[in-house]
C-alpha atoms as one frame of an Amber mdcrd trajectory, in Angstrom:
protein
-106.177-174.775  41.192-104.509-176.288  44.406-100.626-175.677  44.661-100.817
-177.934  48.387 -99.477-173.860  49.626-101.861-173.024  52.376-103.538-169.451
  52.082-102.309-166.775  54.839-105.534-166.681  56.817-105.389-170.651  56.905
-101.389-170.285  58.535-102.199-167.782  60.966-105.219-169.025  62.383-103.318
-172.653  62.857-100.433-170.701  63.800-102.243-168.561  66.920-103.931-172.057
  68.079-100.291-173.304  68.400 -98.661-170.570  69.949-100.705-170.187  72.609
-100.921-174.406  73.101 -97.180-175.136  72.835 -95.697-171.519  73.979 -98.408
-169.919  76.088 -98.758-166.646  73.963-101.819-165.268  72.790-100.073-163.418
  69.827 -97.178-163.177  68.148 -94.741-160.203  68.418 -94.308-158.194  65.222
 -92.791-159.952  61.949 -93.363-163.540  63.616 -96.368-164.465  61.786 -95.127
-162.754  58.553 -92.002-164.715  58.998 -93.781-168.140  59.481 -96.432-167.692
  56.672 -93.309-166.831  54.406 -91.414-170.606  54.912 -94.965-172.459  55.139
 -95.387-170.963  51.137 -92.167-172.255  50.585 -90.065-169.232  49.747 -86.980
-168.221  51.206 -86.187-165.672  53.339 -83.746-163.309  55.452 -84.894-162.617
  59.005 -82.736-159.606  61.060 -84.306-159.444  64.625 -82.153-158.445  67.624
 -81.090-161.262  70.188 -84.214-162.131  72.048 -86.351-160.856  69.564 -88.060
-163.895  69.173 -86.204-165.701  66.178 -86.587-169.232  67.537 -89.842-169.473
  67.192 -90.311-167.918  63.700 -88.500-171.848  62.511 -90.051-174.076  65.501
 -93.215-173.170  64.343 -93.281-174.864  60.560 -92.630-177.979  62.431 -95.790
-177.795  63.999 -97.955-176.394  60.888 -96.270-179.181  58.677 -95.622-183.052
  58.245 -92.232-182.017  57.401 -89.320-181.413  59.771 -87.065-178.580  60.399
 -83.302-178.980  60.172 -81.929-175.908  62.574 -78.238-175.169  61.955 -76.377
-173.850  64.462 -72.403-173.212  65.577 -73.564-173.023  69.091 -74.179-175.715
  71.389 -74.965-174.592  73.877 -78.147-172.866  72.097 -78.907-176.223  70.953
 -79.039-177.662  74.496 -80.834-174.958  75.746 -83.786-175.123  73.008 -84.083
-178.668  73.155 -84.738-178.421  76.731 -87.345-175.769  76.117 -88.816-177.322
  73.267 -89.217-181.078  75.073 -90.495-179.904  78.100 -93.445-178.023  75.975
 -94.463-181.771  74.342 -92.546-180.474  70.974 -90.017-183.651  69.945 -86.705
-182.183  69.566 -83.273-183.366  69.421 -79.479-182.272  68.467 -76.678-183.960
  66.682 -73.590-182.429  68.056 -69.641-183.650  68.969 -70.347-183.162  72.818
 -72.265-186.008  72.766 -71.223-189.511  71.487 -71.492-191.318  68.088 -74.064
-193.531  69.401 -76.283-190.971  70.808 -75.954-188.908  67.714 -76.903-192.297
  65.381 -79.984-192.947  67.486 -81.403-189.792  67.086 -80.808-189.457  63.232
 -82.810-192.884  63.015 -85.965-191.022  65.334 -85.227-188.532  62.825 -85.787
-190.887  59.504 -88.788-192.490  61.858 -90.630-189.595  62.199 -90.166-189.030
  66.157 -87.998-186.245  65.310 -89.972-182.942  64.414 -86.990-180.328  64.954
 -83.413-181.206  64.751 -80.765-179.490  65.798 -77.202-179.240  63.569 -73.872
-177.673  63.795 -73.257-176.995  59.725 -70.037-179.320  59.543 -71.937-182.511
  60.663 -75.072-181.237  58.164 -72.087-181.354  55.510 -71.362-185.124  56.686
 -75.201-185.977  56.757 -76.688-184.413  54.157 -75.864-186.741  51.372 -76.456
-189.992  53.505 -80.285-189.037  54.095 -83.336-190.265  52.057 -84.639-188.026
  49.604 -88.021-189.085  50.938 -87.409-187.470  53.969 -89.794-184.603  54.327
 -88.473-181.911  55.426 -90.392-178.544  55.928 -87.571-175.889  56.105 -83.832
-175.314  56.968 -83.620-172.381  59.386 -79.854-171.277  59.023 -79.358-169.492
  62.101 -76.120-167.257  63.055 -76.095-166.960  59.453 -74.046-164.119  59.154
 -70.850-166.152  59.886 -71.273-167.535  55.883 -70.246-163.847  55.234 -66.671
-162.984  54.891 -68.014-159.462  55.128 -69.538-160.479  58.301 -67.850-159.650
  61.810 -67.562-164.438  62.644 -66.738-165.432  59.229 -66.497-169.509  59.634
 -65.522-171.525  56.685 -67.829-174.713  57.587 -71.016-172.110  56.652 -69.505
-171.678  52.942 -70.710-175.486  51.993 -73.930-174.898  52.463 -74.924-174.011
  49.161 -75.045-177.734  48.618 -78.431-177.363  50.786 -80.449-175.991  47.736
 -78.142-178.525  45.554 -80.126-181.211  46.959 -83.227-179.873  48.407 -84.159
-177.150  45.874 -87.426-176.983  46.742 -87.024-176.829  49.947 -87.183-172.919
  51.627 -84.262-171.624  53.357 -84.434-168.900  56.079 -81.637-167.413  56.736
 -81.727-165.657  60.617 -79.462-163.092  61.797 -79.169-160.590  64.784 -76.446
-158.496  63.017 -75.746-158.188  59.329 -75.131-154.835  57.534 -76.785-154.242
  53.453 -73.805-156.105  51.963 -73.821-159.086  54.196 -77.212-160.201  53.872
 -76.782-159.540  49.700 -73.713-162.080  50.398 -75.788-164.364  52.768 -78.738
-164.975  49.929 -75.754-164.954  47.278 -73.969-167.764  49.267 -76.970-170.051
  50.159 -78.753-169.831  46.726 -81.621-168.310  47.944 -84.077-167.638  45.623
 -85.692-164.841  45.534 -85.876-164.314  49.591 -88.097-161.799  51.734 -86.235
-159.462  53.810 -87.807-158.789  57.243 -85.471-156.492  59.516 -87.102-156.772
  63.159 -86.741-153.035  65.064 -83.717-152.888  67.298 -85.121-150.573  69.734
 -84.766-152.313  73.098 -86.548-150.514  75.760 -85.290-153.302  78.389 -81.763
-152.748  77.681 -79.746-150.219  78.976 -75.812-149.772  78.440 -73.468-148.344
  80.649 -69.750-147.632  79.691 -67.503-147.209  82.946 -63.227-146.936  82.686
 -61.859-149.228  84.016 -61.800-148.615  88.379 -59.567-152.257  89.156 -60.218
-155.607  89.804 -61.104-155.333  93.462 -63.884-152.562  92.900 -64.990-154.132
  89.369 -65.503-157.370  91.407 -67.553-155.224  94.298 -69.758-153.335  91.666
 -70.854-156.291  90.158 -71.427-158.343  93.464 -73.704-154.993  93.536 -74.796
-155.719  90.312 -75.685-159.282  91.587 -77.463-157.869  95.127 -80.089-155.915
  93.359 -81.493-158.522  90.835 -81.351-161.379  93.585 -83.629-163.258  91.882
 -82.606-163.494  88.416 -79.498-165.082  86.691 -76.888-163.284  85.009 -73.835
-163.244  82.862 -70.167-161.879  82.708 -68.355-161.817  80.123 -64.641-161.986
  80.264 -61.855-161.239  77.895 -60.494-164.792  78.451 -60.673-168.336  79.950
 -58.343-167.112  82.398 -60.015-163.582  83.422 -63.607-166.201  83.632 -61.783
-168.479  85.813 -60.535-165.787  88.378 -64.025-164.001  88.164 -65.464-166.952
  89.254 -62.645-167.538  91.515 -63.701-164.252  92.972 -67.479-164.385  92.911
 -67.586-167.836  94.695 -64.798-166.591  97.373 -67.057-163.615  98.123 -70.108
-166.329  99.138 -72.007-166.307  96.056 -73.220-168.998  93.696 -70.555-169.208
  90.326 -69.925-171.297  87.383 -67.524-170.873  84.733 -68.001-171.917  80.933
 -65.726-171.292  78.263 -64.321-173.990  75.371 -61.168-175.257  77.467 -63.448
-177.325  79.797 -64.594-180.812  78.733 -68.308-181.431  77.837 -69.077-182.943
  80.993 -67.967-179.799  83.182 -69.967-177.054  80.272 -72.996-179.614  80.655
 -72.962-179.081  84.457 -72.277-175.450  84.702 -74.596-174.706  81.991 -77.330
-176.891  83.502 -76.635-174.920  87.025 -77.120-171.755  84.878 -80.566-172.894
  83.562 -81.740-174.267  86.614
């Protein structure tokens, strides 16, 4: 009997002939495949993998094993921007809907979505809310990746009450799979996440957090003058690579870059109290 669910051998195959034409991989790192095979059967699931762990393309990759489309939801915009860059310049059609760009923008590329030009879109969860009931029920979509997911947990550490709504997902698209994706949820809040989402019955795969690539360092606190000079160190040995500091506020950011730039080296600040044009720019400086 033919349930239209491809077989596992089928999806990876496929899957490995796409990787290594749209990414540039010749396998996957460990869970990916698993992960992937799991949506294109349809069934839910829970995905823990570290930041960098290789998450994004555990979701991107239904959209190119399917006919369907793959709604992303995401609170970060940033990440959006960043992915759709990525994912255009590989010849995968991407887009995001998101309030730093304007209501016509956003309206032309829900109609490439309903036109099939769209294969990945990009969604923070409030505008999903205001969408989700205005789109065709014969759009086909192949899989909502819910990423950051933890924040529909109010036992999670970025509770945010525009996650709690999406329940309504499986409401209207029950047979649709879900996949949940975190970097950081403890026993209790992934029970909540697949409570709050209606997943049915979802896989759990929990990536390894081992990071041999990573190394943390905890210093007290020396002053700003040599905390400035050890990371203008920091920057000297990795010339050639970018990097980020994080600061305790918009304030601290702007005098670290206030410092880094007076000191003769190349400094953008980015936090939420700059308009979209001036994040656009010093996040495009930061890819680029």
């Amino acid at each position: 009997m033919n349930t239209g669910i491809p077989s596992a051998q089928d999806i990876s195959a496929r899957a490995t002939a796409m990787l290594a034409r749209f990414y540039g991989y010749r396998s996957f790192r460990p869970l990916q495949l698993e992960i992937i095979t799991t949506a294109m059967q349809r069934r839910d699931s829970v995905v823990l993998m570290p930041t960098g762990g290789g998450k994004s393309i555990c979701y991107q990759m239904p959209a190119l094993l399917s006919d369907g489309v793959v709604i992303v939801v995401s609170p970060l915009i940033a990440l959006m921007k960043d992915q759709v860059v990525a994912l255009t310049s590989n010849g995968i059609p991407a887009a995001a809907v998101n309030s730093m760009q304007s209501d016509e923008e956003n309206r032309d590329i829900l109609e490439q979505l309903y036109s099939g030009r769209v294969r990945i879109l990009y969604i923070s969860p409030e505008r999903l809310l205001m969408e989700i009931d205005r789109w065709s029920r014969d759009l086909n979509i192949a899989l909502f990746a819910i990423d950051e997911a933890h924040c529909i947990s109010e036992w999670g550490h970025d509770f945010r009450p525009g996650y709690t709504m999406l329940s309504r997902i499986k409401e209207i698209y029950p047979q649709v799979p879900i996949m949940a994706l975190t970097a950081t949820a403890d026993r209790l809040t992934r029970e909540d996440i697949a409570h709050q989402l209606r997943l049915n019955d979802p896989a759990l795969f929990i990536g390894s957090f081992d990071r041999p690539n990573i190394s943390l360092r905890v210093m007290t606190n020396p002053g700003r003058n040599r905390k400035v000079s050890y990371i203008c160190s920091m920057i000297d040995r990795y010339r050639n690579d970018s990097g980020i500091v994080y600061c305790i506020s918009r304030k601290a950011a702007e005098e670290m870059d206030k410092q880094l730039t007076g000191r003769g080296y190349r400094s953008a600040v980015y936090h939420a109290g700059l308009s979209a044009e001036e994040r656009n720019r010093a996040q495009d400086r930061f890819i680029n």
